[in-house]
Coordinates of C-alpha atoms in Angstrom, one line a residue:
M1244 CA -86.7 -68.4 7.2
P1245 CA -88.8 -70.9 9.2
S1246 CA -87.1 -71.9 12.4
G1247 CA -87.7 -75.6 11.6
R1248 CA -85.5 -75.4 8.5
L1249 CA -82.8 -73.7 10.5
H1250 CA -82.7 -76.4 13.1
W1251 CA -82.7 -79.1 10.4
Y1252 CA -79.6 -77.6 8.8
F1253 CA -77.8 -77.4 12.1
S1254 CA -78.8 -81.0 12.9
R1255 CA -77.3 -82.4 9.7
L1256 CA -74.2 -80.2 9.7
A1257 CA -73.4 -80.9 13.4
G1258 CA -73.7 -84.6 12.7
Q1259 CA -70.6 -84.6 10.6
I1260 CA -68.3 -84.4 13.7
S1261 CA -69.9 -87.4 15.3
N1262 CA -70.7 -89.3 12.1
P1263 CA -67.8 -88.8 9.6
G1264 CA -69.2 -91.6 7.4
S1265 CA -72.2 -89.5 6.5
D1266 CA -73.0 -89.1 2.8
I1267 CA -72.5 -85.3 2.9
G1268 CA -68.9 -85.4 4.1
R1269 CA -67.2 -83.9 7.1
L1270 CA -67.5 -80.4 8.5
P1271 CA -64.2 -78.5 7.7
F1272 CA -64.2 -76.4 10.9
A1273 CA -65.9 -76.5 14.2
N1274 CA -66.6 -73.5 16.4
I1275 CA -69.4 -72.3 14.1
T1276 CA -70.4 -68.7 14.8
T1277 CA -73.1 -67.9 12.3
L1278 CA -75.2 -69.4 9.5
S1279 CA -76.9 -68.0 6.4
V1280 CA -78.9 -69.3 3.4
S1281 CA -80.0 -67.8 0.2
H1282 CA -83.2 -65.8 0.1
S1283 CA -83.5 -66.2 -3.6
T1284 CA -86.9 -67.0 -5.1
S1285 CA -85.2 -69.7 -7.2
S1286 CA -84.2 -73.0 -5.7
D1287 CA -80.9 -72.8 -3.8
S1288 CA -79.8 -75.6 -1.5
R1289 CA -76.5 -74.0 -0.4
V1290 CA -75.8 -73.2 3.2
W1291 CA -73.2 -70.7 4.4
L1292 CA -71.5 -71.0 7.8
G1293 CA -69.1 -68.7 9.6
A1294 CA -66.5 -70.0 12.1
L1295 CA -63.5 -68.8 14.0
R1296 CA -61.3 -69.9 11.1
G1297 CA -63.2 -68.6 8.1
A1298 CA -66.3 -69.2 6.1
M1299 CA -67.7 -72.4 4.6
R1300 CA -70.4 -73.3 2.1
F1301 CA -72.2 -76.6 1.8
D1302 CA -74.2 -77.6 -1.3
S1303 CA -76.2 -80.8 -1.0
N1304 CA -76.6 -80.9 -4.8
A1305 CA -72.9 -80.9 -5.6
T1306 CA -70.6 -83.8 -6.0
D1307 CA -68.7 -85.0 -3.0
I1308 CA -65.5 -83.2 -3.9
D1309 CA -67.4 -79.9 -4.4
A1310 CA -70.0 -80.3 -1.6
W1311 CA -67.9 -78.2 0.8
R1312 CA -66.2 -75.0 -0.1
V1313 CA -63.8 -73.4 2.3
F1314 CA -62.8 -69.7 2.4
N1315 CA -60.2 -69.4 5.1
S1316 CA -57.0 -67.6 4.0
A1317 CA -56.0 -64.1 2.9
R1318 CA -57.2 -65.1 -0.6
Y1319 CA -60.7 -64.7 0.8
M1320 CA -60.5 -63.3 4.3
P1321 CA -58.9 -59.9 5.5
T1322 CA -56.3 -61.6 7.7
R1323 CA -52.8 -63.0 7.7
Q1324 CA -53.7 -65.3 10.6
S1325 CA -55.6 -68.6 10.8
I1326 CA -58.1 -67.1 13.2
V1327 CA -60.5 -64.6 11.6
N1328 CA -63.7 -65.0 13.7
V1329 CA -66.7 -64.6 11.4
S1330 CA -69.4 -62.7 13.3
S1331 CA -72.1 -62.6 10.6
L1332 CA -72.9 -63.6 7.0
A1333 CA -75.3 -62.4 4.4
V1334 CA -75.9 -64.2 1.1
L1335 CA -76.8 -62.0 -1.9
S1336 CA -78.4 -64.1 -4.5
R1337 CA -79.0 -63.1 -8.1
T1338 CA -82.4 -61.9 -9.2
R1339 CA -84.3 -63.4 -12.0
D1340 CA -83.5 -60.5 -14.4
A1341 CA -79.8 -60.5 -13.5
P1342 CA -77.2 -61.3 -16.3
S1343 CA -76.8 -65.1 -16.8
D1344 CA -73.1 -64.9 -16.0
L1345 CA -73.7 -63.3 -12.6
G1346 CA -73.7 -65.8 -9.7
S1347 CA -74.3 -65.3 -6.0
A1348 CA -72.2 -63.4 -3.5
A1349 CA -71.6 -63.6 0.2
V1350 CA -70.7 -60.7 2.5
V1351 CA -68.6 -61.9 5.5
V1352 CA -68.1 -59.7 8.6
T1353 CA -65.1 -60.7 10.7
N1354 CA -63.2 -59.2 13.6
R1355 CA -60.5 -58.2 11.2
G1356 CA -62.6 -56.6 8.5
L1357 CA -65.1 -57.2 5.7
A1358 CA -64.8 -59.8 2.9
I1359 CA -67.0 -60.1 -0.2
I1360 CA -66.9 -63.4 -2.0
R1361 CA -68.5 -63.0 -5.5
F1362 CA -69.2 -65.8 -8.0
E1363 CA -69.5 -65.5 -11.8
M1364 CA -70.2 -68.1 -14.4
W1365 CA -67.2 -68.4 -16.8
T1366 CA -66.3 -70.9 -19.4
L1367 CA -62.8 -72.3 -19.4
A1368 CA -62.2 -70.4 -22.6
Q1369 CA -63.0 -67.2 -20.8
K1370 CA -60.7 -68.2 -18.0
A1371 CA -57.9 -68.9 -20.5
D1372 CA -58.4 -65.5 -22.0
Y1373 CA -58.2 -63.9 -18.6
F1374 CA -54.9 -65.6 -17.8
Q1375 CA -53.5 -64.8 -21.3
K1376 CA -53.8 -61.1 -20.5
F1377 CA -51.3 -61.6 -17.7
F1378 CA -48.7 -61.8 -20.4
D1379 CA -49.7 -58.6 -22.2
P1380 CA -46.8 -56.1 -22.0
P1381 CA -45.7 -54.8 -19.6
S1382 CA -46.1 -58.2 -17.8
R1383 CA -44.9 -58.5 -14.2
F1384 CA -44.1 -62.1 -15.0
V1385 CA -41.8 -61.5 -18.0
K1386 CA -38.4 -59.9 -18.2
Y1387 CA -36.0 -60.2 -21.2
G1388 CA -38.6 -62.6 -22.7
L1389 CA -38.2 -65.0 -19.8
V1390 CA -41.2 -66.2 -17.8
C1391 CA -41.3 -66.8 -14.0
G1392 CA -43.1 -65.7 -10.9
C1393 CA -42.5 -62.4 -9.2
L1394 CA -41.7 -61.1 -5.7
M1395 CA -43.7 -58.4 -4.0
S1396 CA -42.1 -55.6 -1.9
S1397 CA -45.4 -55.0 -0.1
W1398 CA -47.3 -58.1 1.3
G1399 CA -50.2 -59.1 -0.8
D1400 CA -49.9 -56.1 -3.2
I1401 CA -49.4 -57.5 -6.7
R1402 CA -48.8 -53.9 -7.9
T1403 CA -45.4 -54.2 -6.3
C1404 CA -44.5 -57.5 -7.8
V1405 CA -41.2 -57.5 -9.8
K1406 CA -39.7 -60.5 -11.7
K1407 CA -36.2 -61.4 -10.7
P1408 CA -34.0 -64.1 -12.4
C1409 CA -35.2 -67.6 -11.5
D1410 CA -33.2 -70.8 -11.4
S1411 CA -35.5 -72.3 -14.0
D1412 CA -36.3 -69.3 -16.2
G1413 CA -35.6 -71.5 -19.3
L1414 CA -37.9 -74.3 -18.2
W1415 CA -40.8 -72.0 -17.3
T1416 CA -40.4 -70.2 -20.5
T1417 CA -40.6 -73.5 -22.5
I1418 CA -43.8 -74.3 -20.6
Y1419 CA -45.4 -71.0 -21.6
L1420 CA -44.1 -71.3 -25.1
G1421 CA -45.7 -74.8 -25.3
S1422 CA -49.0 -73.4 -24.3
Q1423 CA -48.8 -70.8 -27.1
V1424 CA -47.8 -73.4 -29.7
F1425 CA -50.9 -75.4 -28.8
R1426 CA -53.0 -72.3 -28.8
Y1427 CA -51.8 -71.4 -32.3
A1428 CA -52.3 -74.9 -33.5
V1429 CA -56.0 -74.8 -32.3
T1430 CA -56.9 -71.2 -33.2
H1431 CA -54.5 -70.3 -36.1
D1432 CA -54.5 -66.8 -34.6
V1433 CA -51.8 -64.7 -36.1
E1434 CA -51.3 -62.9 -32.7
A1435 CA -50.8 -66.3 -31.0
K1436 CA -48.0 -67.1 -33.6
K1437 CA -46.4 -63.7 -33.0
E1438 CA -46.5 -64.2 -29.2
A1439 CA -45.1 -67.7 -29.4
W1440 CA -42.3 -66.8 -31.8
T1441 CA -41.1 -64.0 -29.4
Y1442 CA -40.5 -66.5 -26.7
F1443 CA -38.9 -69.0 -29.0
E1444 CA -36.4 -66.2 -29.9
T1445 CA -35.6 -65.9 -26.2
L1446 CA -34.8 -69.6 -26.0
E1447 CA -32.6 -69.1 -29.0
L1448 CA -30.7 -66.4 -27.0
L1449 CA -30.3 -68.8 -24.1
N1450 CA -28.6 -71.3 -26.4
K1451 CA -26.3 -68.6 -27.9
V1452 CA -25.4 -66.5 -24.8
T1453 CA -23.1 -69.2 -23.3
G1454 CA -20.9 -69.5 -26.3
I1455 CA -21.0 -73.3 -25.9
S1456 CA -22.9 -75.2 -28.6
G1457 CA -25.8 -77.2 -27.2
Y1458 CA -25.4 -75.7 -23.7
P1459 CA -28.2 -73.2 -22.9
G1460 CA -28.1 -70.8 -20.0
R1461 CA -30.7 -71.0 -17.2
S1462 CA -31.4 -67.3 -17.4
V1463 CA -29.9 -64.1 -18.9
A1464 CA -29.6 -60.5 -17.7
N1465 CA -27.8 -57.3 -18.5
R1466 CA -24.4 -57.0 -16.9
S1467 CA -25.6 -53.7 -15.4
D1468 CA -28.5 -55.3 -13.7
F1469 CA -26.5 -56.5 -10.7
P1470 CA -22.9 -57.1 -9.8
P1471 CA -21.2 -60.5 -10.3
K1472 CA -22.6 -63.3 -8.1
P1473 CA -22.3 -67.1 -7.9
R1474 CA -23.2 -69.1 -11.0
W1475 CA -23.5 -65.9 -13.1
Y1476 CA -21.0 -65.5 -15.9
P1477 CA -20.3 -62.8 -18.5
S1478 CA -21.3 -63.9 -21.9
P1479 CA -18.4 -64.5 -24.3
V1480 CA -20.7 -63.7 -27.2
Y1481 CA -22.6 -60.6 -26.0
S1482 CA -20.6 -57.9 -24.3
D1483 CA -23.6 -56.5 -22.5
L1484 CA -25.1 -59.7 -21.2
Q1485 CA -24.4 -62.2 -18.4
F1486 CA -26.0 -65.7 -18.1
Y1487 CA -27.0 -68.0 -15.2
G1488 CA -25.0 -71.2 -15.5
D1489 CA -24.8 -74.7 -14.0
T1490 CA -27.7 -75.6 -16.3
S1491 CA -29.7 -78.6 -15.1
S1492 CA -31.5 -81.5 -16.8
D1493 CA -34.7 -79.6 -16.0
E1494 CA -33.8 -76.9 -18.5
I1495 CA -32.8 -79.5 -21.2
V1496 CA -36.0 -81.4 -20.8
G1497 CA -38.0 -78.1 -21.3
H1498 CA -36.0 -77.2 -24.5
Q1499 CA -36.3 -80.7 -26.0
F1500 CA -40.0 -80.8 -25.2
V1501 CA -41.0 -77.5 -26.9
H1502 CA -38.6 -77.2 -29.9
P1503 CA -40.2 -80.2 -31.8
L1504 CA -43.6 -78.5 -31.3
V1505 CA -42.2 -75.3 -32.7
H1506 CA -40.7 -77.2 -35.6
D1507 CA -44.0 -79.0 -36.5
L1508 CA -46.8 -76.8 -35.3
L1509 CA -45.5 -73.2 -35.2
A1510 CA -42.9 -72.8 -37.9
E1511 CA -44.3 -71.9 -41.3
N1512 CA -41.3 -72.1 -43.6
D1513 CA -38.0 -73.9 -44.0
D1514 CA -36.0 -71.1 -42.3
E1515 CA -38.2 -71.2 -39.2
R1516 CA -38.1 -75.0 -39.0
Q1517 CA -34.3 -75.0 -39.4
R1518 CA -33.9 -72.7 -36.4
A1519 CA -35.9 -75.1 -34.2
Y1520 CA -34.1 -78.1 -35.6
I1521 CA -30.6 -76.6 -34.9
L1522 CA -31.5 -76.2 -31.2
I1523 CA -32.6 -79.8 -30.9
L1524 CA -29.6 -81.1 -32.8
N1525 CA -27.0 -79.1 -30.9
I1526 CA -28.3 -80.1 -27.4
T1527 CA -28.4 -83.8 -28.2
T1528 CA -25.0 -83.7 -30.0
H1529 CA -23.5 -81.9 -27.0
I1530 CA -24.6 -84.6 -24.6
L1531 CA -23.6 -87.4 -27.0
T1532 CA -20.1 -86.0 -27.7
H1533 CA -19.4 -85.2 -24.1
D1534 CA -19.6 -88.7 -22.7
W1535 CA -23.3 -88.3 -21.8
Y1536 CA -22.8 -85.2 -19.7
L1537 CA -23.8 -81.5 -20.0
I1538 CA -20.5 -79.7 -19.9
G1539 CA -20.8 -76.1 -18.8
E1540 CA -18.8 -72.9 -18.4
N1541 CA -16.2 -74.4 -16.1
H1542 CA -15.4 -77.3 -18.4
N1543 CA -17.0 -79.8 -15.9
H1544 CA -20.4 -81.4 -16.1
T1545 CA -23.1 -79.5 -14.3
R1546 CA -24.6 -80.8 -11.1
W1547 CA -27.7 -82.4 -12.7
G1548 CA -26.7 -82.7 -16.3
I1549 CA -25.8 -86.4 -16.1
W1550 CA -27.0 -89.2 -18.4
N1551 CA -23.7 -91.2 -18.2
P1552 CA -24.5 -95.0 -17.7
L1553 CA -21.6 -95.5 -15.3
Q1554 CA -23.1 -93.0 -12.9
I1555 CA -26.8 -93.5 -13.6
N1556 CA -26.5 -97.3 -13.1
N1557 CA -23.7 -97.7 -10.6
D1558 CA -23.9 -94.7 -8.3
S1559 CA -26.5 -95.1 -5.6
Y1560 CA -26.9 -91.4 -5.4
Y1561 CA -28.8 -91.5 -8.7
Q1562 CA -30.9 -94.5 -8.0
E1563 CA -34.1 -92.4 -7.6
T1564 CA -33.6 -90.7 -11.0
R1565 CA -32.2 -93.8 -12.9
G1566 CA -35.5 -94.4 -14.7
L1567 CA -36.1 -90.7 -15.3
N1568 CA -32.7 -89.9 -16.8
S1569 CA -33.0 -93.0 -19.0
L1570 CA -36.4 -91.8 -20.2
Q1571 CA -35.0 -88.4 -20.9
I1572 CA -32.0 -89.5 -23.0
F1573 CA -34.1 -91.9 -25.1
A1574 CA -36.4 -89.0 -25.9
F1575 CA -33.5 -86.7 -26.8
L1576 CA -31.9 -89.2 -29.1
L1577 CA -34.9 -90.5 -30.9
Q1578 CA -36.4 -87.0 -31.4
T1579 CA -33.1 -85.8 -32.9
Y1580 CA -32.9 -88.9 -35.1
A1581 CA -36.4 -88.3 -36.4
Y1582 CA -35.4 -84.9 -37.8
S1583 CA -31.7 -85.6 -38.8
G1584 CA -31.6 -89.2 -39.9
D1585 CA -28.1 -89.2 -38.3
E1586 CA -27.3 -92.9 -37.4
R1587 CA -25.2 -91.8 -34.5
F1588 CA -28.3 -91.1 -32.5
L1589 CA -30.0 -94.4 -33.3
N1590 CA -26.8 -96.3 -32.6
A1591 CA -26.6 -94.6 -29.2
V1592 CA -30.2 -95.8 -28.4
N1593 CA -29.2 -99.3 -29.2
L1594 CA -26.0 -99.0 -27.1
L1595 CA -27.9 -97.9 -24.1
I1596 CA -30.3 -100.8 -24.4
Q1597 CA -27.8 -103.6 -25.2
S1598 CA -24.9 -102.5 -23.0
Y1599 CA -26.5 -100.6 -20.1
Q1600 CA -30.2 -101.8 -19.9
Y1601 CA -31.7 -98.3 -20.0
D1602 CA -34.8 -100.0 -21.4
I1603 CA -35.3 -101.9 -18.1
N1604 CA -34.7 -98.7 -16.2
L1605 CA -37.9 -97.2 -17.7
I1606 CA -40.0 -99.6 -15.7
N1607 CA -39.3 -97.9 -12.4
Q1608 CA -39.3 -94.4 -13.7
K1609 CA -41.2 -93.2 -10.6
M1610 CA -39.8 -94.3 -7.2
I1611 CA -42.7 -94.9 -4.8
A1612 CA -41.0 -94.6 -1.4
V1613 CA -42.9 -92.4 1.0
C1614 CA -39.9 -90.2 1.5
D1615 CA -39.0 -89.8 -2.2
N1616 CA -42.2 -88.6 -3.9
S1617 CA -40.6 -85.9 -6.1
F1618 CA -43.2 -83.8 -7.8
S1619 CA -40.4 -82.0 -9.7
D1620 CA -39.3 -85.3 -11.1
D1621 CA -42.9 -86.1 -12.1
E1622 CA -43.1 -83.0 -14.2
L1623 CA -39.8 -83.8 -16.0
A1624 CA -40.9 -87.4 -16.5
Y1625 CA -44.2 -86.5 -18.1
L1626 CA -42.6 -83.9 -20.4
S1627 CA -40.2 -86.6 -21.4
Y1628 CA -43.0 -89.2 -21.9
F1629 CA -44.6 -86.6 -24.3
N1630 CA -41.3 -86.0 -26.1
L1631 CA -40.5 -89.7 -26.5
V1632 CA -44.0 -90.7 -27.9
Y1633 CA -43.9 -87.6 -30.1
A1634 CA -40.5 -88.8 -31.4
F1635 CA -42.0 -92.3 -32.1
H1636 CA -44.8 -90.8 -34.2
T1637 CA -42.4 -88.4 -36.0
I1638 CA -40.3 -91.3 -37.0
T1639 CA -43.1 -93.6 -38.1
S1640 CA -44.7 -90.8 -40.2
S1641 CA -41.4 -89.4 -41.5
T1642 CA -40.8 -88.6 -45.2
R1643 CA -37.2 -87.6 -44.4
L1644 CA -36.1 -91.0 -43.4
S1645 CA -35.6 -93.9 -45.8
K1646 CA -37.7 -97.0 -45.6
E1647 CA -34.7 -98.9 -44.2
Q1648 CA -34.2 -96.2 -41.5
R1649 CA -37.8 -96.2 -40.5
H1650 CA -37.7 -100.0 -40.3
R1651 CA -34.6 -100.1 -38.1
A1652 CA -36.0 -97.4 -35.9
Q1653 CA -39.3 -99.2 -35.6
D1654 CA -37.6 -102.2 -34.2
L1655 CA -36.2 -100.1 -31.4
I1656 CA -39.6 -98.4 -30.9
D1657 CA -41.3 -101.8 -30.6
H1658 CA -38.7 -102.9 -28.1
L1659 CA -39.0 -99.8 -25.9
L1660 CA -42.7 -99.3 -25.9
P1661 CA -43.6 -102.1 -23.4
Y1662 CA -41.0 -100.9 -20.9
M1663 CA -42.2 -97.3 -21.3
Q1664 CA -45.8 -98.2 -21.0
I1665 CA -45.3 -100.2 -17.8
G1666 CA -43.5 -97.3 -16.3
L1667 CA -46.1 -94.8 -17.5
D1668 CA -49.0 -96.8 -16.0
L1669 CA -47.1 -97.3 -12.7
S1670 CA -46.5 -93.5 -12.5
H1671 CA -50.1 -92.7 -13.3
K1672 CA -51.4 -94.9 -10.5
Y1673 CA -50.2 -92.1 -8.3
K1674 CA -50.7 -89.1 -10.6
I1675 CA -54.3 -90.0 -11.2
L1676 CA -55.1 -89.2 -7.6
E1677 CA -54.1 -85.5 -8.1
K1678 CA -56.7 -85.0 -11.0
T1679 CA -54.3 -82.6 -12.7
P1680 CA -55.1 -81.7 -16.3
F1681 CA -51.3 -81.5 -17.2
Y1682 CA -50.4 -85.0 -16.2
N1683 CA -53.7 -86.4 -17.5
F1684 CA -53.6 -85.0 -21.0
I1685 CA -50.0 -86.2 -21.4
Y1686 CA -51.0 -89.6 -20.2
C1687 CA -53.8 -89.7 -22.7
Y1688 CA -51.4 -88.8 -25.5
A1689 CA -48.7 -91.2 -24.4
S1690 CA -51.2 -94.1 -24.0
E1691 CA -52.6 -93.4 -27.5
Q1692 CA -56.1 -92.4 -26.5
V1693 CA -56.3 -89.0 -28.2
N1694 CA -57.0 -87.8 -31.7
V1695 CA -53.6 -87.8 -33.4
T1696 CA -52.6 -91.2 -32.0
R1697 CA -55.8 -93.2 -32.3
E1698 CA -55.3 -93.1 -36.1
A1699 CA -51.6 -94.2 -35.9
T1700 CA -51.2 -96.8 -33.3
L1701 CA -47.6 -97.5 -32.5
K1702 CA -48.1 -101.1 -31.4
K1703 CA -51.1 -103.2 -30.9
G1704 CA -51.8 -105.1 -27.7
F1705 CA -51.3 -102.3 -25.1
R1706 CA -54.3 -101.5 -23.0
A1707 CA -54.1 -98.3 -21.0
S1708 CA -55.0 -98.7 -17.3
F1709 CA -56.8 -95.4 -17.1
D1710 CA -59.6 -94.1 -19.3
C1711 CA -59.3 -90.7 -20.8
D1712 CA -62.9 -89.8 -20.5
S1713 CA -62.6 -90.0 -16.7
L1714 CA -59.2 -88.3 -16.8
S1715 CA -60.6 -85.4 -18.9
K1716 CA -63.4 -84.9 -16.4
D1717 CA -60.9 -84.7 -13.6
G1718 CA -58.8 -82.2 -15.6
V1719 CA -61.8 -80.0 -16.2
W1720 CA -62.7 -80.1 -12.5
F1721 CA -59.1 -79.0 -11.7
L1722 CA -59.1 -76.2 -14.3
R1723 CA -62.6 -75.0 -13.1
R1724 CA -61.3 -74.8 -9.5
W1725 CA -58.1 -73.1 -10.4
T1726 CA -58.0 -69.8 -8.6
L1727 CA -58.1 -66.5 -10.5
D1728 CA -55.7 -64.9 -8.0
P1729 CA -52.0 -65.5 -8.8
I1730 CA -50.8 -64.6 -5.3
E1731 CA -49.3 -67.5 -3.3
W1732 CA -51.4 -66.7 -0.2
Q1733 CA -50.5 -68.5 3.0
Q1734 CA -52.9 -71.4 3.8
F1735 CA -54.0 -72.8 7.1
N1736 CA -55.5 -76.2 6.2
S1737 CA -53.8 -78.2 8.9
D1738 CA -56.5 -76.9 11.2
R1739 CA -59.3 -78.5 9.2
L1740 CA -61.4 -81.4 10.5
D1741 CA -62.1 -82.9 7.0
I1742 CA -58.5 -83.9 6.2
Q1743 CA -56.1 -86.5 7.5
L1744 CA -52.5 -85.6 7.8
N1745 CA -49.9 -87.9 6.2
V1746 CA -47.6 -88.1 9.1
P1747 CA -44.7 -90.1 7.5
A1748 CA -44.6 -87.9 4.4
S1749 CA -44.8 -84.8 6.5
K1750 CA -41.8 -85.9 8.5
C1751 CA -39.8 -86.7 5.4
Q1752 CA -40.6 -83.6 3.5
N1753 CA -40.5 -81.3 6.5
E1754 CA -43.8 -79.9 5.4
I1755 CA -47.3 -80.8 6.7
Q1756 CA -49.0 -82.9 4.0
S1757 CA -52.5 -84.4 3.8
L1758 CA -53.7 -87.8 2.6
Q1759 CA -56.6 -86.2 0.7
L1760 CA -56.2 -83.9 -2.3
L1761 CA -57.6 -80.5 -1.5
P1762 CA -59.1 -78.4 -4.4
P1763 CA -56.6 -76.0 -6.0
D1764 CA -58.5 -72.9 -4.8
E1765 CA -58.2 -74.1 -1.2
R1766 CA -54.4 -74.5 -1.4
S1767 CA -51.6 -72.1 -2.3
I1768 CA -51.3 -71.7 -6.0
A1769 CA -48.4 -73.8 -7.4
R1770 CA -46.8 -75.2 -10.6
W1771 CA -47.0 -78.8 -11.6
N1772 CA -43.6 -79.5 -9.9
S1773 CA -44.9 -78.5 -6.5
G1774 CA -46.4 -80.8 -3.8
M1775 CA -50.1 -81.3 -4.4
Y1776 CA -50.7 -82.4 -0.8
D1777 CA -49.0 -79.5 1.1
V1778 CA -51.6 -77.9 3.4
D1779 CA -49.9 -74.9 5.0
D1780 CA -47.7 -73.5 2.2
G1781 CA -47.6 -70.0 0.7
S1782 CA -46.5 -66.6 2.1
G1783 CA -48.3 -63.8 0.4
W1784 CA -45.0 -62.4 -0.9
E1785 CA -44.9 -64.1 -4.3
A1786 CA -47.2 -64.3 -7.3
L1787 CA -47.1 -67.1 -9.9
D1788 CA -47.4 -66.8 -13.7
P1789 CA -50.4 -68.7 -15.1
S1790 CA -48.5 -70.7 -17.7
S1791 CA -49.3 -74.0 -15.8
F1792 CA -53.0 -73.4 -16.4
L1793 CA -52.5 -72.3 -20.0
V1794 CA -50.3 -75.3 -21.1
S1795 CA -52.9 -77.6 -19.6
Y1796 CA -55.9 -75.9 -21.1
W1797 CA -54.4 -75.6 -24.6
G1798 CA -52.9 -79.0 -24.5
M1799 CA -56.3 -80.5 -23.7
R1800 CA -57.9 -78.3 -26.4
Y1801 CA -55.3 -79.5 -29.0
F1802 CA -55.9 -83.1 -28.2
N1803 CA -59.7 -82.7 -28.2
L1804 CA -60.1 -83.5 -24.6
L1805 CA -62.2 -80.4 -23.9
G1806 CA -64.2 -79.9 -27.0
A1807 CA -64.6 -76.3 -28.2

């Protein structure tokens, strides 16, 4: 390599520290120890740098968000610490006769060992197939048909990862089931139907094991698995089972999100559709007949199973979730009405509007205070937006409901839509910054910009604030940068020079957060309910099931936001 070219690279890269406004971005780490470039005969503008805190790659031909790539945690480097001290780098570029899917590789020598970073060219479909295999039995992310992450007994060794009961086993299972329903609707693969139905039967069990109609357990286990412990109760129905109680609104949202999809897209006969319908009906009936509460095993309402207007509207403790819970209950009631035609549910919607102003609550669904940015609530909100709009379309296209019923329901839909749409757009002013495929595909659906809703507009006059062509590109970028490694490796991004820390949010959340979004493969892997701006999270002791990727990929496929 000519020395002049080497000096030119150093000049441009070093300039980032003194000139952060440069068009090639900012250098992630200082204390550079080595530099390497490709020796390929083909054109390659990428430069690799080693530093005390890891390796970096700069590509002058990439977009701003992809120009710098950082490899600085145990996901890439042989260390548990932030200091790794790269002493040398070698870039191994593909030859002209190499397979087309083989990319370049870098060999990184550090004071803690050797790291090899290899790139391959994959389609998103290949990536989805790769993640789907994580659920092949015996899956470390599945036990008793319930999906969740797993815990490792040996640091960083996924072979030792074992699934334990999770607080939200039911919710994570509904997310995975949703991905499989979309997958089946796209591919019509018999194996996809079989896979999905297995997990639906697990959700049926959660609804039966408590012995309380419309009250599903959070999780289930054999009584012999562990001795009695808090919030676990022996099943009054199955003598060999126990269930995890105090079920939250999170679980209910998941059930009510996925069962309509099972009913319409997965079930193939009246018996299968009836099984999905019964679960929808029982849950909503339970809430409606128990004074807008979820009443559990102790004959009291659960901690978070609350939709009662007197508490939601009048108790300041619930002011942050007032809009969220209003959105949820409207979705439950209208979805159940769409399938049952039972006027109790439509009358209940009208009551919540006329007497308790739940329609107005929808406007401020997302609270925007710095210290109250709840990513968990965001996930529940977008699942509920999906469910509510899905209910709207089920009603307007229903052949079960009479003309008079559809007309009466349409009046309420026309009334609710403007409030819902304002709240949705206000929410997405924040979610758009995260570029997530999950939130973006649901926004596209709820704002009537995708295939099934373009042909059946609910109400003319609404203009979405965000264009789905742009949102889809962001979603593709996020899926492309999603790491293949499911381990939640500890990250050390607060040391980086190219991010600004969000000091107020960091103090409120008791976790260091950034103002800029880092790519998903430079953060610890997380679900959609986790903080997107956390910079130093992860531990190396847990692994996460890939259902968050799969529901986003197949959701985008189903709504034609990815193409083939």
